[in-house]
Short mmCIF file of C-alpha atoms and ligand atoms in Angstrom, two decimals:
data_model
loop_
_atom_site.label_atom_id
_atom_site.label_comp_id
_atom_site.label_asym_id
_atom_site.label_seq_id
_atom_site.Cartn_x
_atom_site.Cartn_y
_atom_site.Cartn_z
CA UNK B 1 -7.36 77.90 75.18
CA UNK B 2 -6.29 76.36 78.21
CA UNK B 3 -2.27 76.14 79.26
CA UNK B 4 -1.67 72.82 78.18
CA UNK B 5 -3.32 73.61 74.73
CA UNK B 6 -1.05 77.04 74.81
CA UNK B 7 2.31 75.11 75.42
CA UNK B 8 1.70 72.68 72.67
CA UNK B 9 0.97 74.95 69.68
CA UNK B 10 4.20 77.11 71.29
CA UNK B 11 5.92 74.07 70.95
CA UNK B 12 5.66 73.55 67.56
CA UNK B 13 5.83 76.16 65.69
CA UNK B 14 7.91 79.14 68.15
CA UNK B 15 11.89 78.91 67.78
CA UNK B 16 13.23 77.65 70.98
CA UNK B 17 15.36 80.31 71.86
CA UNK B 18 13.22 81.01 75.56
CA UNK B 19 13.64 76.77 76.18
CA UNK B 20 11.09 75.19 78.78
CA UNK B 21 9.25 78.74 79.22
CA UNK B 22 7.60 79.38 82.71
CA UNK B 23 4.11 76.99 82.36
CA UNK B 24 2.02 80.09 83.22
CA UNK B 25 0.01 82.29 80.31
CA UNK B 26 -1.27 86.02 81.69
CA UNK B 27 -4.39 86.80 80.06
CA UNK B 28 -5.04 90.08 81.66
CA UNK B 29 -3.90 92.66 84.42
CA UNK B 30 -5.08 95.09 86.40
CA UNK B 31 -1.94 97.68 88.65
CA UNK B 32 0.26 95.90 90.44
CA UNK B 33 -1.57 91.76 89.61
CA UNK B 34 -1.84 89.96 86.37
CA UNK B 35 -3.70 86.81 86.06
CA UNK B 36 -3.47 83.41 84.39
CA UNK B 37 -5.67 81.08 82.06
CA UNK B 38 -6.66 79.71 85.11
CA UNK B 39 -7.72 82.41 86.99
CA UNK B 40 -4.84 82.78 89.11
CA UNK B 41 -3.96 86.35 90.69
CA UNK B 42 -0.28 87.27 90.97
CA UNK B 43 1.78 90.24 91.87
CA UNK B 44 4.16 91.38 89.72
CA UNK B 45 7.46 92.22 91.10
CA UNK B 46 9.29 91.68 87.21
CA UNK B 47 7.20 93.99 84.92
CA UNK B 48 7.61 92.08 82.36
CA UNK B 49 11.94 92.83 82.96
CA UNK B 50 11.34 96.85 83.67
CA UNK B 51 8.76 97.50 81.13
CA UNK B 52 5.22 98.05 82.49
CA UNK B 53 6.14 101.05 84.68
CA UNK B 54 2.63 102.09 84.99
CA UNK B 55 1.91 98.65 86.04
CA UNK B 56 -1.09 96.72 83.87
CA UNK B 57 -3.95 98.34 81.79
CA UNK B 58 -3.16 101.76 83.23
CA UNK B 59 -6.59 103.99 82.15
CA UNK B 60 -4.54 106.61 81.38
CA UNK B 61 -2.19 104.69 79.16
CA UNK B 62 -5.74 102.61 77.40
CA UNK B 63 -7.20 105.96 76.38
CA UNK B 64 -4.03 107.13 74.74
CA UNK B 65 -3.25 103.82 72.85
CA UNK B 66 -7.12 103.17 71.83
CA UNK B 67 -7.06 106.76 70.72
CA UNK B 68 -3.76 106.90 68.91
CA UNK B 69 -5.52 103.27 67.28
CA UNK B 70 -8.56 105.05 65.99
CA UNK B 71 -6.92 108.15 64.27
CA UNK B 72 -3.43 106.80 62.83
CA UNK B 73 -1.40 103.75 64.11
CA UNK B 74 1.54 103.66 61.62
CA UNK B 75 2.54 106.58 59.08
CA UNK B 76 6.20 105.98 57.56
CA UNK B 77 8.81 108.41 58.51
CA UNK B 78 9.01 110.12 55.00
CA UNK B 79 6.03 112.44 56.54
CA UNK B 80 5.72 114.33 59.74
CA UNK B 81 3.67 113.06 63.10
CA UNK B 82 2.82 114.69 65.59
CA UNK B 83 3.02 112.59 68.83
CA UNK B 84 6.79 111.99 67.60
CA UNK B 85 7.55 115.70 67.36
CA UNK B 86 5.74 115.98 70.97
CA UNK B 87 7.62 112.94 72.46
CA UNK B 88 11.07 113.98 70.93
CA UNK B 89 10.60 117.52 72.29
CA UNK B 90 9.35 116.03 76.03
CA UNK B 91 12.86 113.56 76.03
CA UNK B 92 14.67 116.62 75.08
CA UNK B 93 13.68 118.71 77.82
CA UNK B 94 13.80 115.63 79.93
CA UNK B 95 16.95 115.22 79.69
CA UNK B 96 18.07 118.62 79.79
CA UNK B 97 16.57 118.96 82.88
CA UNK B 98 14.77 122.29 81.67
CA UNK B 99 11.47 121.70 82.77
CA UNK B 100 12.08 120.52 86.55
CA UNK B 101 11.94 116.90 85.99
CA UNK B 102 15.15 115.98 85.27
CA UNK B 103 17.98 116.96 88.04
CA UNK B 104 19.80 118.90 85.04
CA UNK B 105 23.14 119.24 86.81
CA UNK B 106 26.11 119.52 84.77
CA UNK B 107 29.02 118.52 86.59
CA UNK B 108 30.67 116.45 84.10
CA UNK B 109 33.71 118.77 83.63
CA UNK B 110 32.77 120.65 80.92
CA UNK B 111 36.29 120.25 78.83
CA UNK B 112 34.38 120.25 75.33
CA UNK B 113 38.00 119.22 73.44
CA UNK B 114 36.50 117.18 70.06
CA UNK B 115 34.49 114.33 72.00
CA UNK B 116 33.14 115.14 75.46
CA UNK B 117 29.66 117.86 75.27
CA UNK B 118 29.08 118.40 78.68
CA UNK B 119 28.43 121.66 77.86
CA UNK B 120 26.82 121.69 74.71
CA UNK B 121 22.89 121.27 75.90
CA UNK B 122 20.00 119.87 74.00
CA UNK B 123 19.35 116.95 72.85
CA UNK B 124 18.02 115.30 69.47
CA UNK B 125 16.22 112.19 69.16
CA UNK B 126 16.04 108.97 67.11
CA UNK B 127 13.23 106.72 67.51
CA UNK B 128 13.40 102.80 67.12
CA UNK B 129 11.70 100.21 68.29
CA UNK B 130 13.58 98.29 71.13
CA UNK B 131 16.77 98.84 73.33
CA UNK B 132 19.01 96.67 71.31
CA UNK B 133 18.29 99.03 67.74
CA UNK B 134 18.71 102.38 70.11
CA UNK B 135 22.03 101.08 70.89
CA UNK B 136 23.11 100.00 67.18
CA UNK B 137 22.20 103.66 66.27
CA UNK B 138 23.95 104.75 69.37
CA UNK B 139 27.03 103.14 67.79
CA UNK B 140 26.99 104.12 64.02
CA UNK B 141 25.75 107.55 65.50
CA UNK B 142 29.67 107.66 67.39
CA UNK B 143 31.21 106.43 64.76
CA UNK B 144 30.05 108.91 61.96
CA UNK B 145 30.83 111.87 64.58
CA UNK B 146 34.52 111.43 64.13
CA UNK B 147 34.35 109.66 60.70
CA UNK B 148 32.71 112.72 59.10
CA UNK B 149 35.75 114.88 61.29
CA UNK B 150 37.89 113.34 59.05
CA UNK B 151 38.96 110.70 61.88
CA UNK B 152 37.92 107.19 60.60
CA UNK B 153 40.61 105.83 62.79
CA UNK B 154 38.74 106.81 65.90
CA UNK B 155 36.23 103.82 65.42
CA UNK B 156 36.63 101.55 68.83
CA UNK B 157 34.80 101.34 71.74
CA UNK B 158 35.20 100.39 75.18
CA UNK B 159 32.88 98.53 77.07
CA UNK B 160 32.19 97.10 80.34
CA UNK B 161 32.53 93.36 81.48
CA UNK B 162 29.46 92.18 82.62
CA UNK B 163 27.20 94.36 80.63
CA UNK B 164 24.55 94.16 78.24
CA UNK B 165 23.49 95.97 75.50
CA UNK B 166 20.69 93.67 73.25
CA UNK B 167 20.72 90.86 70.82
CA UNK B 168 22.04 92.28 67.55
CA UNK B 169 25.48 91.10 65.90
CA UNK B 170 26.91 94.28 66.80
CA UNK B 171 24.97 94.89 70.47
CA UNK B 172 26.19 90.95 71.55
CA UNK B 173 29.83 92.41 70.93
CA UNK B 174 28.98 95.56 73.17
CA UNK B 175 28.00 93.02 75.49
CA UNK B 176 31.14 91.70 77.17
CA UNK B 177 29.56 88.24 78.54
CA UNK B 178 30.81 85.42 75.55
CA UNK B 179 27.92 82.96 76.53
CA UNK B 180 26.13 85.57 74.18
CA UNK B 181 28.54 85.49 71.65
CA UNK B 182 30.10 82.29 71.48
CA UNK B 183 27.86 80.87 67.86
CA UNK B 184 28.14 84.03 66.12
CA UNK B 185 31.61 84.85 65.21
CA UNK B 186 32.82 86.74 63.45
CA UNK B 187 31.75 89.71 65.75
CA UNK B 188 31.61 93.20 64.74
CA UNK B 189 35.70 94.56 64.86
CA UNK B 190 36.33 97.79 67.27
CA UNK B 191 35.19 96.39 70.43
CA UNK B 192 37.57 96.09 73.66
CA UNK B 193 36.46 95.35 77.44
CA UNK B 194 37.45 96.51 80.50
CA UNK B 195 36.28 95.91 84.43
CA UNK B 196 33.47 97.82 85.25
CA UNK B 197 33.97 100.28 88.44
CA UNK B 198 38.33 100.68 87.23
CA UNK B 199 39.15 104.02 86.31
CA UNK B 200 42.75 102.78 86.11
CA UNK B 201 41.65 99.98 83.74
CA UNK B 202 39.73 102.08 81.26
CA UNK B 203 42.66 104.90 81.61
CA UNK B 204 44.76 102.00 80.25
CA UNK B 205 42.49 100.76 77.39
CA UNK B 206 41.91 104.51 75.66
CA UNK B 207 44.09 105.60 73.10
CA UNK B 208 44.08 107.19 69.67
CA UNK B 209 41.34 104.89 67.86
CA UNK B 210 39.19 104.70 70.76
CA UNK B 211 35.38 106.17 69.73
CA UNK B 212 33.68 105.76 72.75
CA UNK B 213 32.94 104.49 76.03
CA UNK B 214 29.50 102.61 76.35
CA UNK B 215 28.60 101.50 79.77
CA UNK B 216 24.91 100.88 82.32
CA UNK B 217 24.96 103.21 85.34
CA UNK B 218 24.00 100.24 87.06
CA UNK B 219 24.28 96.68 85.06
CA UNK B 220 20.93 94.75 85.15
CA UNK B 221 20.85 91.83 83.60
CA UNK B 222 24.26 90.50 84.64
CA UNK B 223 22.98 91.08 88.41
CA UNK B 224 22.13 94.79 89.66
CA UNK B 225 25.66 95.36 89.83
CA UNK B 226 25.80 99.38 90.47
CA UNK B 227 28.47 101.68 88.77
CA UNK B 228 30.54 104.09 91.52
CA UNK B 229 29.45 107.67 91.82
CA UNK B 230 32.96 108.75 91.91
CA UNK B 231 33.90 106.01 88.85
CA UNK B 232 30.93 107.46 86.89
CA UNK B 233 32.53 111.10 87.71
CA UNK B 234 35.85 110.15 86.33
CA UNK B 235 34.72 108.37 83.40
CA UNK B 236 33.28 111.59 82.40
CA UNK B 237 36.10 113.35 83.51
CA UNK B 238 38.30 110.86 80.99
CA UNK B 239 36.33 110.74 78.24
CA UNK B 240 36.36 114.67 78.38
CA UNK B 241 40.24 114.93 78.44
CA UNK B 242 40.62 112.40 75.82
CA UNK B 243 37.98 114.29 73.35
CA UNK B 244 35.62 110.63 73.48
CA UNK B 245 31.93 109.94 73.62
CA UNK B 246 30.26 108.55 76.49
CA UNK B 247 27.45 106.37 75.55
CA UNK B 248 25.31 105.87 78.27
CA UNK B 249 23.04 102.55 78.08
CA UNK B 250 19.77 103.66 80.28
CA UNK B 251 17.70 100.94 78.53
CA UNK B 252 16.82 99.37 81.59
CA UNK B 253 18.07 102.43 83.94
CA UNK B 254 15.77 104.49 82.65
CA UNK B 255 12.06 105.81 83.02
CA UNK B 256 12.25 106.53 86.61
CA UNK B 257 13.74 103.09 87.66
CA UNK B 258 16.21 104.18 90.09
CA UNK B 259 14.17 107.35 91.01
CA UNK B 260 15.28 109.77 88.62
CA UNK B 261 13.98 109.86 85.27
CA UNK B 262 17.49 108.62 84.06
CA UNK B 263 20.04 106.81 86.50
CA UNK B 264 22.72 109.46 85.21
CA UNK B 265 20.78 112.20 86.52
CA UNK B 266 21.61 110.70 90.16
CA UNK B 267 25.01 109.96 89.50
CA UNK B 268 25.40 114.00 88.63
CA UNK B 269 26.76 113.38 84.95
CA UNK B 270 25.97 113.94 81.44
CA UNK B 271 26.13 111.36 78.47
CA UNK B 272 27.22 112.51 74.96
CA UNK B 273 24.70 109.91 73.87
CA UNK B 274 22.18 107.86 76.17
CA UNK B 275 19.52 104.82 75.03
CA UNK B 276 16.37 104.41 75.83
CA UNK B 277 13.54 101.52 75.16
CA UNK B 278 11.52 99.63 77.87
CA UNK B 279 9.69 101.47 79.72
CA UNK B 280 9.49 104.50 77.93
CA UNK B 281 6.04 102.72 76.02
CA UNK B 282 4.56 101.36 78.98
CA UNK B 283 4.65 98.01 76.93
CA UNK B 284 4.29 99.39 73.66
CA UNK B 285 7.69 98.74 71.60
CA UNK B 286 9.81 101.62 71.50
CA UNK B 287 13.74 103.04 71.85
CA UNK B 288 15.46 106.04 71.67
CA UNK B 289 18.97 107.05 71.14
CA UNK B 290 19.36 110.40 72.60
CA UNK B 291 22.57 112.67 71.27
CA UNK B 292 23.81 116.03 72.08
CA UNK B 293 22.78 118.38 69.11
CA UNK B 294 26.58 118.67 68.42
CA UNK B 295 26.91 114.93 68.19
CA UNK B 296 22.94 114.11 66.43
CA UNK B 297 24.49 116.27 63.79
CA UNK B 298 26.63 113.58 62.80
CA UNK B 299 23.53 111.94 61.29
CA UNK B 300 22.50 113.24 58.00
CA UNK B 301 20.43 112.24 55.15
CA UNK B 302 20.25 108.62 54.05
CA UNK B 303 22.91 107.88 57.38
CA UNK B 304 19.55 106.08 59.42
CA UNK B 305 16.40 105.17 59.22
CA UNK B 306 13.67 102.70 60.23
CA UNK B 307 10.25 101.94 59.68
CA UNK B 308 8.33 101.57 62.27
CA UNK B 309 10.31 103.29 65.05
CA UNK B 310 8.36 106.25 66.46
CA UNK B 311 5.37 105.37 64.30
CA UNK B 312 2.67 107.54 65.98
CA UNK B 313 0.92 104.37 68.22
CA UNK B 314 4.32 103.95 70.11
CA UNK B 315 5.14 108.01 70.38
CA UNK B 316 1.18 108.82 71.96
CA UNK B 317 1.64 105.91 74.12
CA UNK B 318 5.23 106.98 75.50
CA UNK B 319 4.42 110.69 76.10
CA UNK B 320 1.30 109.62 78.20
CA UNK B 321 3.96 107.46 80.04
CA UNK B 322 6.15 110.19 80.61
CA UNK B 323 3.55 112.75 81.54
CA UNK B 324 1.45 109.93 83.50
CA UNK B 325 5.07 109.46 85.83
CA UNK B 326 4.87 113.50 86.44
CA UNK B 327 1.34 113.74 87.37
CA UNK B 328 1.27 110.72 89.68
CA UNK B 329 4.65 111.78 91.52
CA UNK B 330 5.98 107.95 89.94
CA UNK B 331 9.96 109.41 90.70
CA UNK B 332 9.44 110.29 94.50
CA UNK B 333 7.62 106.59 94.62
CA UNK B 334 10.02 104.81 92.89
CA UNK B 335 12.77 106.85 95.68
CA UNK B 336 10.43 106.17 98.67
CA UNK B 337 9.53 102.49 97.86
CA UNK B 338 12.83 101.58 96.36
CA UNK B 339 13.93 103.12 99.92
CA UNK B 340 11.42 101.14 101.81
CA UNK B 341 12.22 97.90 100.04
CA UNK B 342 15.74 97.77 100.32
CA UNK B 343 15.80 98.63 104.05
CA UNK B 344 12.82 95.97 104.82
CA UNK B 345 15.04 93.41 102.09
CA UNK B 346 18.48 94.16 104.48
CA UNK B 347 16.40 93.78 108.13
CA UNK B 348 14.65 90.31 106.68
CA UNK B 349 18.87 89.52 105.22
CA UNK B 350 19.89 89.79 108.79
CA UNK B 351 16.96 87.24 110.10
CA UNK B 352 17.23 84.95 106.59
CA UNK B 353 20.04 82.56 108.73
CA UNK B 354 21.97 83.44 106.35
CA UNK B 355 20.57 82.74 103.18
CA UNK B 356 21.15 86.04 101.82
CA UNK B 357 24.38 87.33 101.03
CA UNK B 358 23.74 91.15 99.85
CA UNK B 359 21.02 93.32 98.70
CA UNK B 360 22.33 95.18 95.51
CA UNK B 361 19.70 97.98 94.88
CA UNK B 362 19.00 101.49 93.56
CA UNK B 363 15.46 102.41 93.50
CA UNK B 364 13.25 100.02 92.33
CA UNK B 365 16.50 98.08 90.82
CA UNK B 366 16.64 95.67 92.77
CA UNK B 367 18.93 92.45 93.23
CA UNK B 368 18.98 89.59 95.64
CA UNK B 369 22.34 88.18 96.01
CA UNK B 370 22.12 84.68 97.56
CA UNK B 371 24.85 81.92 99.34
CA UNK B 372 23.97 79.40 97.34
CA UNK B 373 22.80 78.78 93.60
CA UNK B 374 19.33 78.71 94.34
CA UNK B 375 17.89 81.77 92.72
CA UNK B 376 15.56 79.31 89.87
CA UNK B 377 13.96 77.15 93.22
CA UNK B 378 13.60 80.47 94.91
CA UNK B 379 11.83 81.78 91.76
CA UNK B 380 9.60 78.97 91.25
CA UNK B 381 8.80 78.91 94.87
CA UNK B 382 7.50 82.37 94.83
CA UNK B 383 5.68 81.83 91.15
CA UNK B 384 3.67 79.05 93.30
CA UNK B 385 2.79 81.85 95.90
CA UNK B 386 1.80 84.71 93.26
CA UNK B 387 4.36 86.67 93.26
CA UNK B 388 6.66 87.14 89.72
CA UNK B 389 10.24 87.83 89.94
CA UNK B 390 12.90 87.38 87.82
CA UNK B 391 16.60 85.59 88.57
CA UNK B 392 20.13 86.67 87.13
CA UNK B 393 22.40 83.92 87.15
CA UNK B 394 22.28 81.29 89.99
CA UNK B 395 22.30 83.06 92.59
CA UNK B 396 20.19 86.23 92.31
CA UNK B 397 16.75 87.31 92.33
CA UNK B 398 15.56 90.18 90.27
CA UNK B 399 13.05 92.47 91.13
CA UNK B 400 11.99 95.20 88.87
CA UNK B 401 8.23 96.65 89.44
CA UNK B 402 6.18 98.41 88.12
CA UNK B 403 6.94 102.44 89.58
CA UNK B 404 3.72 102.49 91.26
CA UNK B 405 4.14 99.98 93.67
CA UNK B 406 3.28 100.71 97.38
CA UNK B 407 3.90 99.20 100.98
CA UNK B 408 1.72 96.51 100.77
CA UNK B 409 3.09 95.02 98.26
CA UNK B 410 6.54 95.15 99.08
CA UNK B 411 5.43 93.69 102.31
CA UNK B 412 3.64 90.92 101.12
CA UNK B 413 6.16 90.12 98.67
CA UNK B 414 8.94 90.02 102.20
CA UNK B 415 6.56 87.61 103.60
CA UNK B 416 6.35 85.37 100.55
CA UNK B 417 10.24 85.30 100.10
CA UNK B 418 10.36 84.17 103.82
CA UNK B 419 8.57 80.98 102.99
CA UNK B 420 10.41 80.34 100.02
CA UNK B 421 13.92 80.36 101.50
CA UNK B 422 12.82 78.29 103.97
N1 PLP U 1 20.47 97.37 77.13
C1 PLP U 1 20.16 96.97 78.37
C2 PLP U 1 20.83 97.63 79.53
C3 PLP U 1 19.20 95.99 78.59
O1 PLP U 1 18.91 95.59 79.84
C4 PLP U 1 18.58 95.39 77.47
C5 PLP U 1 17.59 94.32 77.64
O2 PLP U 1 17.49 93.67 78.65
C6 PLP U 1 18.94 95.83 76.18
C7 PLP U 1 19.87 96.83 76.05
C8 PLP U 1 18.29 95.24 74.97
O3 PLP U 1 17.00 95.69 74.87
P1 PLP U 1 15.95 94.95 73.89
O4 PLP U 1 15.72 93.58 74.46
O5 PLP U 1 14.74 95.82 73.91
O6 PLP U 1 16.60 94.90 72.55
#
């Protein structure tokens, strides 16, 4: 089918919740490029909004999927599977930094008083099937922990403004941003919201009902907006003294983004509970809600469930993900390049006459901050010249790519966004 043909049939019978979607269809990809029905090669600086972190039809990734395909795809959770055992155990040890991956420090204060588990290790997995369902569970999971304690009063939670945490009734009221919310009252009750990067504003909000704090190390689809080291530090401190959880959303965060497997590892802390989805399948659907074994224990029997999530397809796709980031040194690159990018992004700021207002960035988390509301034209303009990025609001450009991205790329792309703010 050609575009045109494409567009129409979309047209007619797909909801029109993406309105007038980019006229471009990818029909195949290769690293760093994809390319269109017409032939057309582009980079890809969006991957596909911090999913393909092996970049396109990685060999390693093919062999795993096609092989998962010809065994078993889908088996329903009432039986055990072995890539989700493997993949649970490998996000476990991940996380607890016990097998020299992860930066394992524990410097989250350590006060274990009813909520806070800095000090509890291990970690016990849930499996779903996007970042918006890990963060539901996320949220029954912190509510049961005190509910089953005998403290049903200790249901609210505290979130950031700004933030986002998926599409779901529930996830669009953990999302502080009403433009998400505004045709879907009534909202889930037990939500409040606070300024991100305020210790003395979240201080305020806590008291005896609050649940949990839910927050993104660094917010990405309101902006790359990054959270303070020291804020991050005292939120755990906080949530500590005050025996609450802190839920950390590493949705987009996560897989190696910022250079670390997960962005908390680099801000020195340790979530009672942290999400997953995105890239952890290299493109193939999958989320995880991650909980200390003292808090996981909160879910029993009947308390969960879901049928697809961690069907065996998804699981032998993320662990080759995971393993594929350790054997190709994928951390260091996203470090080094997300190093290399922001410093060549801040020289070309300086020259833009400026165009550019800041460069927001951790790793290969990258945001664009212009003067003026021109982030869509800027877009566009670098669409036309083959390279994809993404925009937050009106005034930023978004670039997320894939973790094996090198020089020339980053390069190229500094050229192209030269000619586009011209
Ligand atoms: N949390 C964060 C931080 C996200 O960036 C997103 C998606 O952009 C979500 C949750 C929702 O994930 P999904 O679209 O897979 O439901």
């Amino acid at each position: 089918m050609n575009i045109n043909e494409i567009i129409k049939l979309d047209k007619e019978n797909y909801m029109g919740v993406f309105g007038a979607r980019t006229p471009v269809c990818f029909t195949h990809g290769e690293g760093m490029f994809l390319y269109d029905t017409d032939g057309k090669k582009y980079t890809d600086m969006f991957a596909g909004i911090a999913v393909n972190c092996l970049g396109h039809g990685h060999p390693a990734l093919v062999k795993a999927i096609s092989e998962q395909a010809a065994k078993v795809i889908h088996c329903c959770n009432f039986y055990y599977n072995e890539p989700q055992a493997k993949l649970a155990e490998k996000l476990n040890k991940l996380a607890s930094g016990t097998n020299g991956s992860g930066v394992g420090n524990n410097s989250g204060g350590g006060n274990n008083s009813g909520g806070g588990t800095t000090q509890s290790g291990g970690y016990k997995i849930f499996f779903s099937n996007s970042g918006a369902e890990a963060n539901e569970a996320a949220i029954k999971l912190a509510r049961a922990f005190f509910n089953k304690k005998g403290k049903a009063h200790k249901n609210e939670f505290i979130t950031l403004n700004r933030s986002f945490h998926g599409r779901t009734l529930t996830t669009i009221t953990a999302t502080a941003q009403p433009k998400y919310q505004k045709y879907f009252t009534p909202l889930t009750p037990g939500f409040k919201y606070v300024e991100p990067n305020d210790i003395t504003a979240l201080k305020a909000a806590v008291n005896e009902n609050t649940c949990a704090v839910m927050l993104e190390i660094i917010q990405g689809e309101s902006g790359v907006h990054p959270m303070d080291k020291e804020y991050l530090t005292a939120v755990r401190k906080l949530c500590d003294e005050a025996g609450i959880l802190l839920i950390i959303d590493e949705v987009q965060t996560g897989i190696g983004r910022t250079g670390t497997m997960f962005a908390y590892q680099w801000a020195g802390i340790e979530p009672d509970i942290f999400t997953l989805a995105k890239a952890l399948g290299g493109g193939v659907p999958i989320g995880a809600t991650c909980a200390k074994n003292n808090v996981a224990e909160s879910f029993s029997q009947g308390d969960h469930g879901t049928t697809f999530g961690g069907n065996p397809l998804a699981c032998a796709a993320a662990l080759i993900v995971l393993e594929t980031i350790e054997s190709e040194g994928l951390l260091k690159n996203a470090a080094e390049m997300g190093e290399y990018f922001s410093k060549a992004l801040n020289e070309f700021a300086g020259k833009s006459h400026g165009k550019i207002k800041e460069i927001r960035a951790k790793g290969l988390m990258i945001g664009i901050d212009l003067k003026e509301p021109i982030a869509v034209s800027v877009k566009n303009k670098l669409l036309e010249a083959g390279f994809i990025a993404g925009s937050a609001g009106e005034n930023t450009i978004r670039l997320l790519p894939p973790l094996i991205i090198g020089k020339e790329e980053i390069d190229a792309f500094i050229k192209a966004l030269k000619e586009a703010l011209l």
